[in-house]
XYZ file of C-alpha atoms in Angstrom:
319
model
C 72.804 -36.964 32.383
C 72.470 -39.288 28.907
C 68.685 -39.249 27.603
C 67.580 -43.153 26.007
C 66.836 -43.452 22.603
C 63.057 -43.624 23.424
C 62.761 -40.526 25.228
C 64.616 -38.725 21.922
C 62.032 -40.014 19.866
C 59.173 -38.949 21.976
C 60.618 -35.613 22.040
C 60.907 -35.240 18.150
C 57.060 -36.312 17.959
C 56.041 -33.714 20.425
C 58.132 -30.699 18.551
C 56.805 -31.795 15.208
C 53.140 -31.684 16.321
C 53.390 -28.024 17.408
C 55.571 -27.164 14.619
C 52.875 -27.192 11.554
C 54.504 -26.579 8.074
C 53.102 -23.037 6.366
C 52.301 -24.672 3.597
C 50.156 -27.440 5.190
C 48.288 -24.785 7.304
C 47.473 -22.673 4.463
C 45.934 -25.898 2.360
C 43.591 -26.754 5.336
C 42.299 -22.904 5.391
C 41.710 -23.386 1.699
C 39.876 -26.542 2.430
C 37.921 -25.076 5.480
C 36.992 -22.173 3.497
C 35.980 -24.460 0.681
C 33.777 -26.659 3.269
C 32.105 -23.352 4.417
C 31.243 -22.241 0.889
C 29.956 -25.719 0.445
C 27.798 -25.842 3.348
C 26.263 -22.174 2.654
C 25.495 -23.094 -0.853
C 23.548 -26.136 0.226
C 21.411 -23.852 2.150
C 20.949 -20.956 -0.500
C 20.398 -23.402 -3.208
C 16.812 -24.283 -2.724
C 16.189 -20.303 -2.449
C 18.172 -19.310 -5.409
C 16.379 -22.193 -7.718
C 12.923 -21.007 -6.593
C 14.166 -17.054 -7.327
C 15.266 -18.389 -10.948
C 12.528 -20.279 -11.982
C 9.730 -18.039 -10.796
C 11.421 -14.821 -11.643
C 14.365 -14.819 -13.865
C 13.040 -17.600 -16.444
C 9.859 -16.310 -16.793
C 10.869 -12.736 -17.673
C 13.461 -14.330 -20.126
C 11.031 -16.127 -21.927
C 8.596 -13.813 -22.138
C 11.126 -11.376 -23.442
C 11.576 -14.215 -26.219
C 7.743 -14.755 -26.813
C 7.310 -11.169 -27.316
C 9.264 -11.642 -30.944
C 7.268 -14.887 -31.493
C 3.787 -15.774 -33.013
C 2.407 -18.036 -30.121
C -1.110 -19.315 -29.802
C 0.093 -21.152 -26.493
C -0.770 -24.786 -28.096
C 0.945 -24.873 -31.793
C 4.636 -23.964 -32.535
C 5.735 -20.622 -32.241
C 7.192 -18.520 -35.476
C 9.802 -15.894 -35.216
C 8.511 -12.428 -36.135
C 10.931 -9.902 -34.853
C 9.113 -6.549 -33.803
C 5.855 -7.358 -35.706
C 4.012 -7.379 -32.361
C 5.467 -4.251 -31.062
C 4.740 -2.676 -34.506
C 0.965 -3.842 -34.402
C 0.978 -2.729 -30.741
C 1.396 0.885 -32.056
C -1.056 0.986 -34.346
C -3.902 -0.870 -31.925
C -6.591 1.519 -30.762
C -7.511 -0.830 -28.117
C -4.096 -0.962 -26.619
C -4.220 2.683 -26.769
C -7.624 3.121 -25.090
C -6.168 0.492 -22.518
C -3.221 3.085 -21.922
C -5.744 6.161 -21.757
C -7.750 4.200 -19.051
C -4.733 2.995 -17.303
C -3.347 6.330 -16.901
C -6.593 8.362 -16.286
C -6.856 5.757 -12.975
C -3.053 6.350 -11.954
C -3.582 10.240 -12.587
C -6.685 10.279 -9.815
C -5.370 7.625 -7.716
C -1.660 8.647 -6.832
C -2.024 12.063 -5.867
C -5.608 11.323 -3.974
C -4.372 8.679 -1.877
C -1.226 10.372 -1.106
C -2.755 14.100 -0.232
C -5.488 11.905 1.904
C -2.853 9.554 3.514
C -1.184 12.709 4.393
C -4.425 14.574 5.797
C -5.423 11.438 8.054
C -2.054 11.099 9.044
C -1.857 14.146 10.464
C -5.333 14.445 12.003
C -4.224 11.066 13.355
C -0.607 12.186 14.670
C -2.194 13.043 17.956
C -2.727 11.906 21.719
C -6.636 11.829 21.860
C -8.688 8.416 23.306
C -9.035 5.589 21.131
C -6.267 6.934 18.646
C -5.249 3.186 18.046
C -8.790 2.126 17.465
C -8.962 5.104 14.791
C -5.258 4.285 13.210
C -6.466 0.365 12.984
C -10.391 1.173 11.532
C -8.181 3.057 8.755
C -5.877 0.398 8.155
C -7.997 -2.444 7.956
C -9.318 -1.782 4.491
C -5.787 -2.629 3.195
C -5.475 -5.815 4.204
C -8.964 -6.662 2.133
C -7.850 -8.683 -0.480
C -9.011 -6.491 -4.012
C -11.297 -9.841 -4.803
C -12.854 -9.626 -1.632
C -13.187 -5.998 -2.346
C -14.808 -6.175 -5.897
C -17.295 -8.749 -4.876
C -18.243 -6.587 -1.751
C -19.087 -3.650 -3.886
C -20.450 -5.427 -6.811
C -23.263 -6.376 -4.258
C -23.391 -2.888 -3.002
C -23.497 -1.351 -6.038
C -25.724 -3.590 -8.179
C -28.158 -1.378 -10.237
C -31.212 -3.326 -9.916
C -30.478 -5.243 -6.234
C -27.526 -3.096 -4.482
C -28.286 -1.375 -1.272
C -26.421 2.184 -2.821
C -29.363 2.557 -5.378
C -31.921 1.530 -2.252
C -30.275 4.226 -0.615
C -30.583 6.561 -3.184
C -34.438 5.911 -3.787
C -35.045 6.671 -0.340
C -33.524 10.022 -0.740
C -35.459 10.653 -3.408
C -32.540 10.679 -5.803
C -32.304 8.709 -9.381
C -31.256 5.247 -9.796
C -27.319 5.246 -10.887
C -26.159 2.417 -13.432
C -22.304 2.342 -11.443
C -20.866 -0.444 -13.310
C -22.851 -0.804 -15.916
C -22.421 2.755 -16.801
C -19.475 3.398 -18.907
C -19.125 7.221 -17.121
C -19.146 5.921 -13.685
C -17.277 2.917 -14.159
C -13.781 3.964 -13.824
C -14.588 6.398 -11.292
C -15.993 3.793 -8.986
C -12.870 1.314 -9.308
C -10.249 4.692 -8.077
C -13.062 5.389 -5.514
C -12.998 1.676 -4.080
C -9.165 1.537 -4.781
C -9.088 4.422 -2.510
C -11.351 3.318 0.180
C -8.490 0.515 0.603
C -5.157 1.906 -0.770
C -5.103 5.279 1.416
C -4.827 3.570 4.864
C -1.085 2.368 3.579
C -0.029 5.986 2.945
C -1.296 6.828 6.281
C 0.429 4.217 8.175
C 3.712 4.864 6.226
C 3.078 8.978 6.625
C 2.551 8.238 10.384
C 6.032 6.496 10.663
C 7.324 9.200 9.207
C 6.004 11.960 11.470
C 7.981 10.511 13.664
C 11.088 11.152 12.447
C 10.016 15.064 12.221
C 12.854 16.619 14.269
C 11.019 18.606 17.697
C 13.902 20.759 17.552
C 12.954 22.278 14.084
C 9.059 22.326 14.887
C 9.744 24.528 18.120
C 12.558 26.511 16.510
C 9.964 27.565 14.074
C 7.626 28.344 16.377
C 9.445 30.377 18.260
C 10.388 32.413 15.116
C 6.235 32.773 14.973
C 5.054 29.965 12.265
C 1.728 28.910 12.937
C 0.382 25.515 11.996
C 0.739 26.205 8.400
C 4.075 27.794 8.803
C 5.603 24.339 10.486
C 3.615 21.921 8.144
C 5.071 23.807 4.942
C 8.528 25.194 5.891
C 9.345 21.881 8.795
C 6.951 18.603 8.423
C 6.681 18.423 4.261
C 10.440 18.988 3.731
C 11.063 16.402 6.372
C 8.637 13.924 4.664
C 9.837 14.124 1.246
C 11.781 10.881 1.087
C 8.250 9.480 2.472
C 6.446 10.765 -0.304
C 8.463 9.891 -2.767
C 8.411 6.442 -2.079
C 4.839 6.680 -1.675
C 4.322 8.129 -4.892
C 6.456 5.395 -6.753
C 4.507 2.641 -5.037
C 1.134 3.734 -5.246
C 2.186 4.470 -9.145
C 3.454 0.873 -9.694
C 0.229 -0.671 -7.759
C -1.731 1.829 -10.194
C -0.350 0.971 -13.472
C -0.739 -2.877 -12.418
C -4.427 -2.697 -11.447
C -6.083 -6.053 -12.603
C -7.734 -8.065 -9.687
C -10.353 -5.384 -8.961
C -11.310 -5.177 -12.898
C -11.397 -8.902 -13.725
C -13.887 -9.364 -10.315
C -16.083 -6.104 -11.043
C -16.502 -4.836 -14.324
C -14.083 -7.652 -16.559
C -12.963 -4.223 -18.608
C -16.395 -3.123 -19.240
C -19.028 -1.765 -19.965
C -17.742 -1.317 -23.664
C -14.434 -1.495 -22.712
C -14.455 1.766 -20.701
C -12.520 0.388 -17.721
C -9.861 -1.924 -19.473
C -6.815 -1.323 -18.470
C -3.413 -2.297 -19.471
C -2.871 -5.565 -17.119
C -6.396 -6.707 -18.101
C -5.495 -6.080 -21.550
C -2.580 -8.064 -21.373
C -4.656 -10.937 -19.890
C -7.368 -10.947 -22.371
C -4.869 -10.982 -25.312
C -3.143 -13.937 -23.779
C -5.606 -15.982 -22.602
C -9.181 -15.132 -24.482
C -7.788 -14.547 -27.972
C -4.571 -16.663 -27.602
C -2.236 -14.241 -29.071
C 0.566 -15.050 -26.329
C 3.155 -12.916 -28.367
C 1.234 -9.951 -28.534
C 0.282 -10.139 -24.872
C 4.187 -10.275 -23.930
C 4.829 -7.215 -26.228
C 2.508 -5.669 -24.311
C 3.657 -6.681 -21.110
C 6.819 -5.698 -22.023
C 5.628 -2.246 -22.771
C 4.175 -1.908 -19.428
C 7.916 -3.096 -18.020
C 9.955 -0.537 -19.878
C 7.134 2.361 -18.577
C 7.159 1.330 -15.137
C 11.402 1.323 -15.495
C 11.037 4.917 -16.536
C 9.212 6.181 -14.093
C 11.272 3.980 -11.565
C 14.073 5.636 -12.799
C 12.827 9.168 -12.717
C 11.766 9.390 -9.151
C 14.876 8.065 -8.057
C 16.784 10.711 -10.059
C 14.598 13.277 -8.524
C 14.992 11.828 -4.896
C 18.815 11.920 -5.217
C 18.468 15.976 -6.523
C 16.282 16.687 -3.719
C 18.302 15.213 -1.084
C 21.718 16.839 -2.875
C 20.257 20.468 -2.545
């Protein structure tokens, strides 16, 4: 049978439709990939710009500022390492470091150990257990500013409720935040009241991961509650403990809002911590370059602590 010319052209067009040149296929795949990439960047670009604008750019700008003399008003001048050298010889900065270390040394171990003890008490099936856990965690969600205002009223030396209670008990009135010997310890106590709840919740989550098989095996071997806690529970919770120590240490070294609301670094500078020192130099004495140098000294300290704890965690995991 002889085909007509029109039928042959139609067959050729149909065959051409299903036979695609490999180069054209690769070009189409590249165009599709570029289109998908452009769409993805269109979605993430706002977030990337916000992150760069609010974190990376200020970090780099403050690093440059730490090598300059700047009062936030007049043009700055390059001074090199002069701010860092002055910082090393500044007794006020040394005092701020000492106060921060005292706060950290008291707050971190007490909050972690206290959180573990409360978590062990709450890790049982008793009535109203959810209520108890909620009451422990509630202070953590209260802002530090609100805590400062609350305890400033309670611990006011003249009109506070604390001295009224002491008076009814026949005890002498206390200076609290106006006493240089008490102010820092009160700040630690307030921080423990609010920060221990976080440790409790994290430890409660960690206790759910303790294998029951190991606990039962330890009991079969004759271990009591103390033995199970020492040889099973605490080793299992080691990663949780390292995380809490790192988290609470970073929070302690950056304490500011509670100090700002309650004592403002006083009395007699007894509660001036590093971050308050940085704020004071930047916005009260307007030595922004000097303040940036102090901020980078704190950042380096936090970096060293973080790396040391990470190294310890890896060594503990490798054992």
